[in-house]
């Protein structure tokens, strides 16, 4: 059984930082592309960042220079370091594992950026 469990969300002031973590089990983690997506209230889910099995990264324009995605294959973990947070970053953040036709999602963790 594949599980992805996110953690690290919470309330943070504008300009603050958070680190999200995603623990994966039930997959050969190192062979999967891992991503972070987010969904704000009333909006569609959107890609935030992805890191491939080979370690290449890609970011949404809105988070470039502020967010960093990285992975630890030995621990089956993927992280999203978020700096200079803005109110518009408020959303539920989801972890995703993807390979070929296989696509798995976590249940999400809420990030609220507000003063």
mmCIF file with all atom_site columns, C-alpha atoms in Angstrom:
data_model
loop_
_atom_site.group_PDB
_atom_site.id
_atom_site.type_symbol
_atom_site.label_atom_id
_atom_site.label_alt_id
_atom_site.label_comp_id
_atom_site.label_asym_id
_atom_site.label_entity_id
_atom_site.label_seq_id
_atom_site.pdbx_PDB_ins_code
_atom_site.Cartn_x
_atom_site.Cartn_y
_atom_site.Cartn_z
_atom_site.occupancy
_atom_site.B_iso_or_equiv
_atom_site.pdbx_formal_charge
_atom_site.auth_seq_id
_atom_site.auth_comp_id
_atom_site.auth_asym_id
_atom_site.auth_atom_id
_atom_site.pdbx_PDB_model_num
ATOM 1   C CA . UNK A 1 1   ? 0.000   0.000  0.000   1.00 0.00 ? 1   UNK A CA 1
ATOM 2   C CA . UNK A 1 2   ? 1.341   3.372  -1.026  1.00 0.00 ? 2   UNK A CA 1
ATOM 3   C CA . UNK A 1 3   ? 1.149   6.190  1.486   1.00 0.00 ? 3   UNK A CA 1
ATOM 4   C CA . UNK A 1 4   ? 2.359   9.760  1.337   1.00 0.00 ? 4   UNK A CA 1
ATOM 5   C CA . UNK A 1 5   ? 2.129   11.719 4.573   1.00 0.00 ? 5   UNK A CA 1
ATOM 6   C CA . UNK A 1 6   ? 2.729   15.457 4.636   1.00 0.00 ? 6   UNK A CA 1
ATOM 7   C CA . UNK A 1 7   ? 3.703   17.456 7.701   1.00 0.00 ? 7   UNK A CA 1
ATOM 8   C CA . UNK A 1 8   ? 5.035   20.876 8.612   1.00 0.00 ? 8   UNK A CA 1
ATOM 9   C CA . UNK A 1 9   ? 2.148   23.116 7.706   1.00 0.00 ? 9   UNK A CA 1
ATOM 10  C CA . UNK A 1 10  ? 0.818   25.808 9.985   1.00 0.00 ? 10  UNK A CA 1
ATOM 11  C CA . UNK A 1 11  ? 0.267   29.498 10.478  1.00 0.00 ? 11  UNK A CA 1
ATOM 12  C CA . UNK A 1 12  ? 3.112   31.831 9.597   1.00 0.00 ? 12  UNK A CA 1
ATOM 13  C CA . UNK A 1 13  ? 3.417   35.591 9.199   1.00 0.00 ? 13  UNK A CA 1
ATOM 14  C CA . UNK A 1 14  ? 4.182   37.156 5.831   1.00 0.00 ? 14  UNK A CA 1
ATOM 15  C CA . UNK A 1 15  ? 7.891   37.021 5.174   1.00 0.00 ? 15  UNK A CA 1
ATOM 16  C CA . UNK A 1 16  ? 8.282   33.938 7.326   1.00 0.00 ? 16  UNK A CA 1
ATOM 17  C CA . UNK A 1 17  ? 9.480   30.453 6.502   1.00 0.00 ? 17  UNK A CA 1
ATOM 18  C CA . UNK A 1 18  ? 8.221   26.899 6.756   1.00 0.00 ? 18  UNK A CA 1
ATOM 19  C CA . UNK A 1 19  ? 9.553   23.521 5.765   1.00 0.00 ? 19  UNK A CA 1
ATOM 20  C CA . UNK A 1 20  ? 7.119   20.891 4.560   1.00 0.00 ? 20  UNK A CA 1
ATOM 21  C CA . UNK A 1 21  ? 7.999   17.215 4.700   1.00 0.00 ? 21  UNK A CA 1
ATOM 22  C CA . UNK A 1 22  ? 6.529   14.230 2.920   1.00 0.00 ? 22  UNK A CA 1
ATOM 23  C CA . UNK A 1 23  ? 7.191   10.686 4.058   1.00 0.00 ? 23  UNK A CA 1
ATOM 24  C CA . UNK A 1 24  ? 6.624   8.026  1.422   1.00 0.00 ? 24  UNK A CA 1
ATOM 25  C CA . UNK A 1 25  ? 6.139   4.306  1.845   1.00 0.00 ? 25  UNK A CA 1
ATOM 26  C CA . UNK A 1 26  ? 5.077   1.440  -0.378  1.00 0.00 ? 26  UNK A CA 1
ATOM 27  C CA . UNK A 1 27  ? 7.044   2.627  -3.407  1.00 0.00 ? 27  UNK A CA 1
ATOM 28  C CA . UNK A 1 28  ? 10.612  2.398  -4.637  1.00 0.00 ? 28  UNK A CA 1
ATOM 29  C CA . UNK A 1 29  ? 11.041  6.025  -3.727  1.00 0.00 ? 29  UNK A CA 1
ATOM 30  C CA . UNK A 1 30  ? 14.215  6.751  -5.664  1.00 0.00 ? 30  UNK A CA 1
ATOM 31  C CA . UNK A 1 31  ? 12.562  5.832  -8.961  1.00 0.00 ? 31  UNK A CA 1
ATOM 32  C CA . UNK A 1 32  ? 9.664   8.270  -8.609  1.00 0.00 ? 32  UNK A CA 1
ATOM 33  C CA . UNK A 1 33  ? 9.374   11.888 -9.568  1.00 0.00 ? 33  UNK A CA 1
ATOM 34  C CA . UNK A 1 34  ? 8.183   13.755 -6.476  1.00 0.00 ? 34  UNK A CA 1
ATOM 35  C CA . UNK A 1 35  ? 6.205   16.951 -6.456  1.00 0.00 ? 35  UNK A CA 1
ATOM 36  C CA . UNK A 1 36  ? 4.457   19.482 -4.304  1.00 0.00 ? 36  UNK A CA 1
ATOM 37  C CA . UNK A 1 37  ? 1.139   20.899 -5.396  1.00 0.00 ? 37  UNK A CA 1
ATOM 38  C CA . UNK A 1 38  ? -1.175  23.333 -3.689  1.00 0.00 ? 38  UNK A CA 1
ATOM 39  C CA . UNK A 1 39  ? -4.819  24.246 -3.774  1.00 0.00 ? 39  UNK A CA 1
ATOM 40  C CA . UNK A 1 40  ? -6.116  27.527 -2.463  1.00 0.00 ? 40  UNK A CA 1
ATOM 41  C CA . UNK A 1 41  ? -9.773  28.000 -1.557  1.00 0.00 ? 41  UNK A CA 1
ATOM 42  C CA . UNK A 1 42  ? -11.882 28.303 -4.691  1.00 0.00 ? 42  UNK A CA 1
ATOM 43  C CA . UNK A 1 43  ? -8.955  27.583 -6.988  1.00 0.00 ? 43  UNK A CA 1
ATOM 44  C CA . UNK A 1 44  ? -7.661  24.606 -8.903  1.00 0.00 ? 44  UNK A CA 1
ATOM 45  C CA . UNK A 1 45  ? -4.770  22.530 -7.692  1.00 0.00 ? 45  UNK A CA 1
ATOM 46  C CA . UNK A 1 46  ? -1.510  23.774 -9.142  1.00 0.00 ? 46  UNK A CA 1
ATOM 47  C CA . UNK A 1 47  ? 2.043   22.551 -9.388  1.00 0.00 ? 47  UNK A CA 1
ATOM 48  C CA . UNK A 1 48  ? 4.458   24.218 -6.976  1.00 0.00 ? 48  UNK A CA 1
ATOM 49  C CA . UNK A 1 49  ? 7.665   22.269 -7.499  1.00 0.00 ? 49  UNK A CA 1
ATOM 50  C CA . UNK A 1 50  ? 8.861   18.927 -8.770  1.00 0.00 ? 50  UNK A CA 1
ATOM 51  C CA . UNK A 1 51  ? 12.061  16.965 -8.387  1.00 0.00 ? 51  UNK A CA 1
ATOM 52  C CA . UNK A 1 52  ? 12.703  14.093 -10.738 1.00 0.00 ? 52  UNK A CA 1
ATOM 53  C CA . UNK A 1 53  ? 14.175  10.738 -9.862  1.00 0.00 ? 53  UNK A CA 1
ATOM 54  C CA . UNK A 1 54  ? 17.405  12.081 -11.310 1.00 0.00 ? 54  UNK A CA 1
ATOM 55  C CA . UNK A 1 55  ? 17.364  15.159 -9.125  1.00 0.00 ? 55  UNK A CA 1
ATOM 56  C CA . UNK A 1 56  ? 16.307  17.791 -11.641 1.00 0.00 ? 56  UNK A CA 1
ATOM 57  C CA . UNK A 1 57  ? 13.965  20.440 -10.306 1.00 0.00 ? 57  UNK A CA 1
ATOM 58  C CA . UNK A 1 58  ? 11.289  22.687 -11.708 1.00 0.00 ? 58  UNK A CA 1
ATOM 59  C CA . UNK A 1 59  ? 9.267   25.423 -10.044 1.00 0.00 ? 59  UNK A CA 1
ATOM 60  C CA . UNK A 1 60  ? 6.171   27.448 -10.642 1.00 0.00 ? 60  UNK A CA 1
ATOM 61  C CA . UNK A 1 61  ? 7.083   31.000 -11.595 1.00 0.00 ? 61  UNK A CA 1
ATOM 62  C CA . UNK A 1 62  ? 5.273   32.293 -8.530  1.00 0.00 ? 62  UNK A CA 1
ATOM 63  C CA . UNK A 1 63  ? 7.648   30.511 -6.139  1.00 0.00 ? 63  UNK A CA 1
ATOM 64  C CA . UNK A 1 64  ? 10.979  30.648 -7.992  1.00 0.00 ? 64  UNK A CA 1
ATOM 65  C CA . UNK A 1 65  ? 13.696  32.040 -5.789  1.00 0.00 ? 65  UNK A CA 1
ATOM 66  C CA . UNK A 1 66  ? 11.626  31.544 -2.633  1.00 0.00 ? 66  UNK A CA 1
ATOM 67  C CA . UNK A 1 67  ? 10.913  27.804 -2.476  1.00 0.00 ? 67  UNK A CA 1
ATOM 68  C CA . UNK A 1 68  ? 13.330  24.888 -2.693  1.00 0.00 ? 68  UNK A CA 1
ATOM 69  C CA . UNK A 1 69  ? 12.407  21.254 -3.216  1.00 0.00 ? 69  UNK A CA 1
ATOM 70  C CA . UNK A 1 70  ? 14.825  18.491 -2.280  1.00 0.00 ? 70  UNK A CA 1
ATOM 71  C CA . UNK A 1 71  ? 14.735  14.809 -1.529  1.00 0.00 ? 71  UNK A CA 1
ATOM 72  C CA . UNK A 1 72  ? 16.477  12.268 0.666   1.00 0.00 ? 72  UNK A CA 1
ATOM 73  C CA . UNK A 1 73  ? 16.237  8.895  -1.034  1.00 0.00 ? 73  UNK A CA 1
ATOM 74  C CA . UNK A 1 74  ? 17.778  7.116  1.948   1.00 0.00 ? 74  UNK A CA 1
ATOM 75  C CA . UNK A 1 75  ? 14.888  8.279  4.129   1.00 0.00 ? 75  UNK A CA 1
ATOM 76  C CA . UNK A 1 76  ? 12.128  8.176  1.484   1.00 0.00 ? 76  UNK A CA 1
ATOM 77  C CA . UNK A 1 77  ? 11.465  11.848 2.138   1.00 0.00 ? 77  UNK A CA 1
ATOM 78  C CA . UNK A 1 78  ? 10.837  14.906 0.035   1.00 0.00 ? 78  UNK A CA 1
ATOM 79  C CA . UNK A 1 79  ? 10.874  18.424 1.408   1.00 0.00 ? 79  UNK A CA 1
ATOM 80  C CA . UNK A 1 80  ? 9.716   21.867 0.421   1.00 0.00 ? 80  UNK A CA 1
ATOM 81  C CA . UNK A 1 81  ? 11.602  24.737 1.991   1.00 0.00 ? 81  UNK A CA 1
ATOM 82  C CA . UNK A 1 82  ? 9.467   27.869 1.761   1.00 0.00 ? 82  UNK A CA 1
ATOM 83  C CA . UNK A 1 83  ? 10.898  31.313 2.433   1.00 0.00 ? 83  UNK A CA 1
ATOM 84  C CA . UNK A 1 84  ? 9.583   34.851 2.089   1.00 0.00 ? 84  UNK A CA 1
ATOM 85  C CA . UNK A 1 85  ? 6.063   33.548 2.354   1.00 0.00 ? 85  UNK A CA 1
ATOM 86  C CA . UNK A 1 86  ? 3.217   35.678 1.070   1.00 0.00 ? 86  UNK A CA 1
ATOM 87  C CA . UNK A 1 87  ? -0.494  35.633 1.875   1.00 0.00 ? 87  UNK A CA 1
ATOM 88  C CA . UNK A 1 88  ? -1.125  34.266 -1.624  1.00 0.00 ? 88  UNK A CA 1
ATOM 89  C CA . UNK A 1 89  ? 0.872   31.163 -0.681  1.00 0.00 ? 89  UNK A CA 1
ATOM 90  C CA . UNK A 1 90  ? -1.966  30.178 1.630   1.00 0.00 ? 90  UNK A CA 1
ATOM 91  C CA . UNK A 1 91  ? -3.251  26.784 0.491   1.00 0.00 ? 91  UNK A CA 1
ATOM 92  C CA . UNK A 1 92  ? -3.389  23.106 1.226   1.00 0.00 ? 92  UNK A CA 1
ATOM 93  C CA . UNK A 1 93  ? -0.102  21.625 0.047   1.00 0.00 ? 93  UNK A CA 1
ATOM 94  C CA . UNK A 1 94  ? -0.093  18.109 -1.354  1.00 0.00 ? 94  UNK A CA 1
ATOM 95  C CA . UNK A 1 95  ? 2.742   15.683 -1.915  1.00 0.00 ? 95  UNK A CA 1
ATOM 96  C CA . UNK A 1 96  ? 2.716   13.720 -5.176  1.00 0.00 ? 96  UNK A CA 1
ATOM 97  C CA . UNK A 1 97  ? 4.625   10.688 -6.407  1.00 0.00 ? 97  UNK A CA 1
ATOM 98  C CA . UNK A 1 98  ? 4.567   9.974  -10.137 1.00 0.00 ? 98  UNK A CA 1
ATOM 99  C CA . UNK A 1 99  ? 6.111   7.395  -12.445 1.00 0.00 ? 99  UNK A CA 1
ATOM 100 C CA . UNK A 1 100 ? 4.748   6.404  -15.841 1.00 0.00 ? 100 UNK A CA 1
ATOM 101 C CA . UNK A 1 101 ? 1.005   5.820  -15.329 1.00 0.00 ? 101 UNK A CA 1
ATOM 102 C CA . UNK A 1 102 ? 1.277   5.644  -11.534 1.00 0.00 ? 102 UNK A CA 1
ATOM 103 C CA . UNK A 1 103 ? 0.269   8.711  -9.580  1.00 0.00 ? 103 UNK A CA 1
ATOM 104 C CA . UNK A 1 104 ? -0.154  8.939  -5.815  1.00 0.00 ? 104 UNK A CA 1
ATOM 105 C CA . UNK A 1 105 ? -1.251  11.755 -3.520  1.00 0.00 ? 105 UNK A CA 1
ATOM 106 C CA . UNK A 1 106 ? -1.024  12.586 0.131   1.00 0.00 ? 106 UNK A CA 1
ATOM 107 C CA . UNK A 1 107 ? -3.895  14.089 2.101   1.00 0.00 ? 107 UNK A CA 1
ATOM 108 C CA . UNK A 1 108 ? -2.323  17.514 2.316   1.00 0.00 ? 108 UNK A CA 1
ATOM 109 C CA . UNK A 1 109 ? -1.126  19.944 4.939   1.00 0.00 ? 109 UNK A CA 1
ATOM 110 C CA . UNK A 1 110 ? -2.526  23.442 5.399   1.00 0.00 ? 110 UNK A CA 1
ATOM 111 C CA . UNK A 1 111 ? -0.271  26.469 5.137   1.00 0.00 ? 111 UNK A CA 1
ATOM 112 C CA . UNK A 1 112 ? -1.737  29.777 6.208   1.00 0.00 ? 112 UNK A CA 1
ATOM 113 C CA . UNK A 1 113 ? 0.219   32.981 5.697   1.00 0.00 ? 113 UNK A CA 1
ATOM 114 C CA . UNK A 1 114 ? -1.356  35.795 7.655   1.00 0.00 ? 114 UNK A CA 1
ATOM 115 C CA . UNK A 1 115 ? -0.516  38.514 10.114  1.00 0.00 ? 115 UNK A CA 1
#
